[in-house]
Amino acid sequence: MSSLTLTPGAITLPQVRAVLRDDSRIELAAGWQHAVLRSLAAVEARLAAGAVLYGINTGFGKLAKTLIPPGELAQLQLYIVRSHAAGVGTPLPDAVVRLVMVLKAASLARGLSGIRPVVVERLLALVNAGIHPVVPSKGSVGASGDLAPLAHLSLALIGEGSVRVGGRVLPAAEALAAAGIEPIVLGPKEGLALLNGTQVSTALALEGLLQAEDLLLASILTGALTVEAALGSRVPFDERIHLARGHAAQTDIAAAFRRVLADSEIAHSHEHCDRVQDPYSLRCQPQVAGACLQQIRDAGRVLATEANGVSDNPLVFGDEGEVLSGGNFHAEPVAFAADNLALAIAEIGALAERRIAMLIDSSLSQLPPFLVERGGLNSGFMIAQVTAAALASENKSLAHPASVDSLPTSANQEDHVSMATFAARRLGPMAENTRGVLAIELLASAQGIDFRRPLRSSATLERLHALLRERVGFYDHDRLFAPDIEAAIEVIASEALLALAPDGLAAGRE
């Protein structure tokens, strides 16, 4: 098994992609224990001096004024994990849970949480043993951290709750015993440090970010193939137009289209046609996709920062011997980033749906109606476009910002929350919808290219066309359509397709 060494506080987006997409052994860069031990010593010294420390020798939330006797401090940490494991819903995917554990371990390893090194070591042991706690997807409002889901995750560390190993659900105690991992007995602050933090919402948002990057790359390819199928103009991609406006992301997208469309026989065939302007869904691709890219880049910077941050409470500054209560658990930055990613994912799909509608309209595309011969007997792509419209419309509802909502919790002690976990969690279904729209566009544009034969497109787009035709044949008459869409979805999600996209547009792939 290959290994991936992460430096707490300096994890990159490509490393995040590696944690999510493969099963490499995870290690932390040497030396992290020193800061952890300093913060642990600070907690022990403050307790020995009789200090009142939130969540360490007091109750939680509204019960923070309740002092806990020294003999019950370990019990306090055990009880918070058990009581806060109150989530519901479909469990999170194993890959996301794996990332949550890695982010939590890296955050604790920054040495600001007042825990023992063994907590970090046990988290990584679970990761490397392929033991994934069963974490219900619903129950967090994104402040005070992702309490319920992180409690379910933490149960596994103490040998309680359920886990998945190789796809099988097992009692945690059984899985840990089989892997030779000892459950831990939580010390002061450790239960709270595990539960308090934004790692679940951040992991879900990072997964959404990486999917958004991939969808944008795929949309450049399918959008370019549609330009070819519809005999679209190259003028809208001229660099001078985009430099005049000045948005770097828009300029980058236009350059990507120029690279993908270069050296095409189809383009040369209509250089002197009488069409003045194309529909916006073709002509404004750099402007719309550029705006999406800007949102993706901005969200990437925010989420990379959050992934490397320390978001539990209170924080322990070992060098100064201070324990400070704050609010880093409030996931508003994650919620905003996720909401902006939702806009990008929705718009990528919305514009692709409009391109599909343009292709099936013979008055605009100069292709056979509904992209099929003998229309009337054959309905062709008529209902495939309806499916694309349904998916794009559903995303419009899902794109409503989650961060504008807030419901007070904990008897109004926690009176403003971020809703970041839902904001991030809904990115997965949105990405699935947009992937379906792009798959239908790939089918439609490839069909259009076949009607332009014997003319050839650019080298990149001919490879894209061939990639689809390996799985789905030309639509010469009506047949069961759903299998074609499913196959095209797999092509859209494939590394073979994404390898055709220009470089420099996806920070998570650099």
Short mmCIF file of N, CA and C in Angstrom, two decimals, residues 220-302:
data_model
loop_
_atom_site.label_atom_id
_atom_site.label_comp_id
_atom_site.label_asym_id
_atom_site.label_seq_id
_atom_site.Cartn_x
_atom_site.Cartn_y
_atom_site.Cartn_z
N ILE A 220 -16.62 21.95 -20.35
CA ILE A 220 -15.84 22.59 -21.41
C ILE A 220 -15.76 21.66 -22.62
N LEU A 221 -15.56 20.38 -22.34
CA LEU A 221 -15.48 19.41 -23.43
C LEU A 221 -16.83 19.22 -24.13
N THR A 222 -17.89 19.00 -23.35
CA THR A 222 -19.20 18.81 -23.98
C THR A 222 -19.67 20.10 -24.64
N GLY A 223 -19.39 21.24 -24.01
CA GLY A 223 -19.78 22.51 -24.62
C GLY A 223 -19.06 22.76 -25.92
N ALA A 224 -17.79 22.42 -25.97
CA ALA A 224 -17.03 22.58 -27.22
C ALA A 224 -17.55 21.64 -28.30
N LEU A 225 -17.90 20.42 -27.91
CA LEU A 225 -18.44 19.48 -28.90
C LEU A 225 -19.78 19.99 -29.44
N THR A 226 -20.55 20.64 -28.59
CA THR A 226 -21.80 21.23 -29.05
C THR A 226 -21.54 22.39 -30.01
N VAL A 227 -20.53 23.21 -29.74
CA VAL A 227 -20.15 24.27 -30.68
C VAL A 227 -19.89 23.67 -32.06
N GLU A 228 -19.17 22.57 -32.09
CA GLU A 228 -18.86 21.92 -33.36
C GLU A 228 -20.13 21.37 -34.02
N ALA A 229 -20.95 20.68 -33.25
CA ALA A 229 -22.15 20.07 -33.82
C ALA A 229 -23.10 21.12 -34.38
N ALA A 230 -23.15 22.29 -33.72
CA ALA A 230 -24.07 23.35 -34.15
C ALA A 230 -23.42 24.33 -35.12
N LEU A 231 -22.21 24.04 -35.57
CA LEU A 231 -21.47 24.94 -36.47
C LEU A 231 -21.34 26.33 -35.85
N GLY A 232 -20.96 26.34 -34.57
CA GLY A 232 -20.84 27.60 -33.85
C GLY A 232 -19.59 28.38 -34.22
N SER A 233 -19.66 29.67 -33.98
CA SER A 233 -18.55 30.57 -34.30
C SER A 233 -17.43 30.46 -33.28
N ARG A 234 -16.21 30.69 -33.75
CA ARG A 234 -15.05 30.75 -32.85
C ARG A 234 -14.80 32.16 -32.32
N VAL A 235 -15.42 33.15 -32.92
CA VAL A 235 -15.15 34.54 -32.54
C VAL A 235 -15.40 34.80 -31.07
N PRO A 236 -16.45 34.28 -30.43
CA PRO A 236 -16.69 34.58 -29.02
C PRO A 236 -15.58 34.14 -28.08
N PHE A 237 -14.66 33.31 -28.57
CA PHE A 237 -13.58 32.83 -27.72
C PHE A 237 -12.28 33.62 -27.93
N ASP A 238 -12.33 34.63 -28.78
CA ASP A 238 -11.16 35.45 -29.07
C ASP A 238 -10.64 36.09 -27.77
N GLU A 239 -9.35 35.97 -27.54
CA GLU A 239 -8.77 36.44 -26.29
C GLU A 239 -9.01 37.93 -26.05
N ARG A 240 -9.04 38.71 -27.10
CA ARG A 240 -9.18 40.15 -26.94
C ARG A 240 -10.50 40.53 -26.26
N ILE A 241 -11.54 39.79 -26.56
CA ILE A 241 -12.84 40.06 -25.94
C ILE A 241 -12.75 39.92 -24.43
N HIS A 242 -12.07 38.89 -23.98
CA HIS A 242 -12.05 38.56 -22.55
C HIS A 242 -11.04 39.40 -21.79
N LEU A 243 -9.96 39.75 -22.44
CA LEU A 243 -9.02 40.67 -21.81
C LEU A 243 -9.65 42.04 -21.61
N ALA A 244 -10.54 42.42 -22.52
CA ALA A 244 -11.20 43.72 -22.40
C ALA A 244 -12.07 43.80 -21.15
N ARG A 245 -12.64 42.68 -20.75
CA ARG A 245 -13.46 42.69 -19.54
C ARG A 245 -12.60 42.56 -18.28
N GLY A 246 -11.58 41.70 -18.34
CA GLY A 246 -10.60 41.66 -17.27
C GLY A 246 -10.74 40.59 -16.22
N HIS A 247 -11.76 39.73 -16.32
CA HIS A 247 -11.90 38.65 -15.34
C HIS A 247 -10.97 37.50 -15.73
N ALA A 248 -10.03 37.16 -14.83
CA ALA A 248 -9.04 36.13 -15.15
C ALA A 248 -9.69 34.78 -15.41
N ALA A 249 -10.69 34.42 -14.61
CA ALA A 249 -11.32 33.11 -14.79
C ALA A 249 -12.01 33.02 -16.15
N GLN A 250 -12.69 34.06 -16.55
CA GLN A 250 -13.33 34.09 -17.87
C GLN A 250 -12.29 33.95 -18.97
N THR A 251 -11.18 34.67 -18.84
CA THR A 251 -10.11 34.60 -19.83
C THR A 251 -9.52 33.19 -19.90
N ASP A 252 -9.38 32.56 -18.74
CA ASP A 252 -8.85 31.19 -18.70
C ASP A 252 -9.79 30.21 -19.39
N ILE A 253 -11.08 30.37 -19.18
CA ILE A 253 -12.05 29.48 -19.82
C ILE A 253 -12.03 29.66 -21.33
N ALA A 254 -11.98 30.90 -21.78
CA ALA A 254 -11.92 31.14 -23.23
C ALA A 254 -10.68 30.49 -23.84
N ALA A 255 -9.56 30.59 -23.15
CA ALA A 255 -8.33 29.95 -23.65
C ALA A 255 -8.50 28.44 -23.71
N ALA A 256 -9.19 27.87 -22.72
CA ALA A 256 -9.42 26.42 -22.72
C ALA A 256 -10.26 26.01 -23.92
N PHE A 257 -11.27 26.79 -24.25
CA PHE A 257 -12.09 26.48 -25.43
C PHE A 257 -11.25 26.58 -26.70
N ARG A 258 -10.41 27.59 -26.78
CA ARG A 258 -9.58 27.71 -27.98
C ARG A 258 -8.68 26.48 -28.16
N ARG A 259 -8.12 25.99 -27.06
CA ARG A 259 -7.25 24.82 -27.16
C ARG A 259 -8.04 23.58 -27.59
N VAL A 260 -9.20 23.41 -27.01
CA VAL A 260 -10.00 22.22 -27.31
C VAL A 260 -10.53 22.24 -28.74
N LEU A 261 -10.83 23.43 -29.26
CA LEU A 261 -11.45 23.56 -30.58
C LEU A 261 -10.44 23.72 -31.72
N ALA A 262 -9.17 23.76 -31.41
CA ALA A 262 -8.16 24.09 -32.42
C ALA A 262 -8.07 23.04 -33.52
N ASP A 263 -7.85 23.52 -34.76
CA ASP A 263 -7.57 22.66 -35.92
C ASP A 263 -8.72 21.70 -36.22
N SER A 264 -9.87 22.27 -36.50
CA SER A 264 -11.06 21.48 -36.80
C SER A 264 -11.50 21.68 -38.24
N GLU A 265 -11.72 20.58 -38.96
CA GLU A 265 -12.27 20.65 -40.31
C GLU A 265 -13.68 21.24 -40.29
N ILE A 266 -14.44 20.89 -39.26
CA ILE A 266 -15.81 21.41 -39.18
C ILE A 266 -15.78 22.93 -39.11
N ALA A 267 -14.87 23.47 -38.31
CA ALA A 267 -14.78 24.93 -38.19
C ALA A 267 -14.44 25.57 -39.54
N HIS A 268 -13.50 24.99 -40.25
CA HIS A 268 -13.11 25.55 -41.54
C HIS A 268 -14.25 25.49 -42.55
N SER A 269 -15.14 24.52 -42.40
CA SER A 269 -16.22 24.34 -43.37
C SER A 269 -17.23 25.47 -43.37
N HIS A 270 -17.30 26.24 -42.28
CA HIS A 270 -18.31 27.31 -42.22
C HIS A 270 -17.69 28.66 -41.84
N GLU A 271 -16.43 28.84 -42.21
CA GLU A 271 -15.75 30.10 -41.87
C GLU A 271 -16.43 31.31 -42.47
N HIS A 272 -17.06 31.16 -43.61
CA HIS A 272 -17.65 32.30 -44.32
C HIS A 272 -19.16 32.21 -44.39
N CYS A 273 -19.76 31.60 -43.35
CA CYS A 273 -21.22 31.47 -43.34
C CYS A 273 -21.85 32.83 -43.00
N ASP A 274 -23.17 32.93 -43.16
CA ASP A 274 -23.84 34.22 -42.97
C ASP A 274 -24.41 34.39 -41.55
N ARG A 275 -24.11 33.46 -40.63
CA ARG A 275 -24.61 33.60 -39.27
C ARG A 275 -23.85 34.71 -38.57
N VAL A 276 -24.59 35.64 -37.95
CA VAL A 276 -23.96 36.79 -37.30
C VAL A 276 -23.59 36.47 -35.86
N GLN A 277 -24.54 35.91 -35.11
CA GLN A 277 -24.30 35.62 -33.70
C GLN A 277 -24.97 34.31 -33.31
N ASP A 278 -24.30 33.56 -32.44
CA ASP A 278 -24.85 32.31 -31.91
C ASP A 278 -25.72 32.59 -30.69
N PRO A 279 -26.58 31.63 -30.31
CA PRO A 279 -27.33 31.76 -29.06
C PRO A 279 -26.38 31.90 -27.87
N TYR A 280 -26.88 32.48 -26.80
CA TYR A 280 -26.04 32.72 -25.63
C TYR A 280 -25.43 31.44 -25.07
N SER A 281 -26.15 30.33 -25.17
CA SER A 281 -25.65 29.08 -24.58
C SER A 281 -24.36 28.63 -25.24
N LEU A 282 -24.11 29.10 -26.47
CA LEU A 282 -22.82 28.86 -27.13
C LEU A 282 -21.88 30.04 -26.94
N ARG A 283 -22.39 31.22 -27.23
CA ARG A 283 -21.56 32.42 -27.31
C ARG A 283 -21.04 32.86 -25.94
N CYS A 284 -21.82 32.67 -24.90
CA CYS A 284 -21.46 33.18 -23.57
C CYS A 284 -20.87 32.11 -22.66
N GLN A 285 -20.39 31.03 -23.22
CA GLN A 285 -19.80 29.99 -22.38
C GLN A 285 -18.60 30.50 -21.56
N PRO A 286 -17.70 31.28 -22.13
CA PRO A 286 -16.59 31.78 -21.28
C PRO A 286 -17.07 32.65 -20.13
N GLN A 287 -18.12 33.46 -20.38
CA GLN A 287 -18.61 34.34 -19.33
C GLN A 287 -19.28 33.54 -18.21
N VAL A 288 -20.13 32.58 -18.57
CA VAL A 288 -20.86 31.81 -17.55
C VAL A 288 -19.93 30.81 -16.87
N ALA A 289 -19.22 30.03 -17.65
CA ALA A 289 -18.29 29.06 -17.05
C ALA A 289 -17.17 29.76 -16.31
N GLY A 290 -16.77 30.95 -16.79
CA GLY A 290 -15.75 31.72 -16.08
C GLY A 290 -16.24 32.16 -14.71
N ALA A 291 -17.49 32.59 -14.63
CA ALA A 291 -18.06 32.95 -13.33
C ALA A 291 -18.12 31.73 -12.41
N CYS A 292 -18.46 30.59 -12.97
CA CYS A 292 -18.47 29.35 -12.18
C CYS A 292 -17.07 29.01 -11.68
N LEU A 293 -16.10 29.14 -12.57
CA LEU A 293 -14.71 28.87 -12.17
C LEU A 293 -14.27 29.80 -11.05
N GLN A 294 -14.69 31.07 -11.12
CA GLN A 294 -14.32 32.00 -10.07
C GLN A 294 -14.89 31.57 -8.72
N GLN A 295 -16.14 31.13 -8.71
CA GLN A 295 -16.74 30.63 -7.47
C GLN A 295 -16.01 29.39 -6.95
N ILE A 296 -15.65 28.50 -7.86
CA ILE A 296 -14.94 27.28 -7.47
C ILE A 296 -13.58 27.62 -6.89
N ARG A 297 -12.85 28.53 -7.54
CA ARG A 297 -11.53 28.92 -7.02
C ARG A 297 -11.64 29.58 -5.65
N ASP A 298 -12.61 30.49 -5.51
CA ASP A 298 -12.78 31.17 -4.22
C ASP A 298 -13.13 30.17 -3.13
N ALA A 299 -14.06 29.27 -3.43
CA ALA A 299 -14.45 28.25 -2.45
C ALA A 299 -13.28 27.35 -2.11
N GLY A 300 -12.46 27.03 -3.09
CA GLY A 300 -11.30 26.18 -2.84
C GLY A 300 -10.34 26.80 -1.85
N ARG A 301 -10.13 28.11 -1.98
CA ARG A 301 -9.23 28.78 -1.04
C ARG A 301 -9.80 28.77 0.39
N VAL A 302 -11.10 29.02 0.50
CA VAL A 302 -11.73 29.02 1.82
C VAL A 302 -11.68 27.63 2.45
#
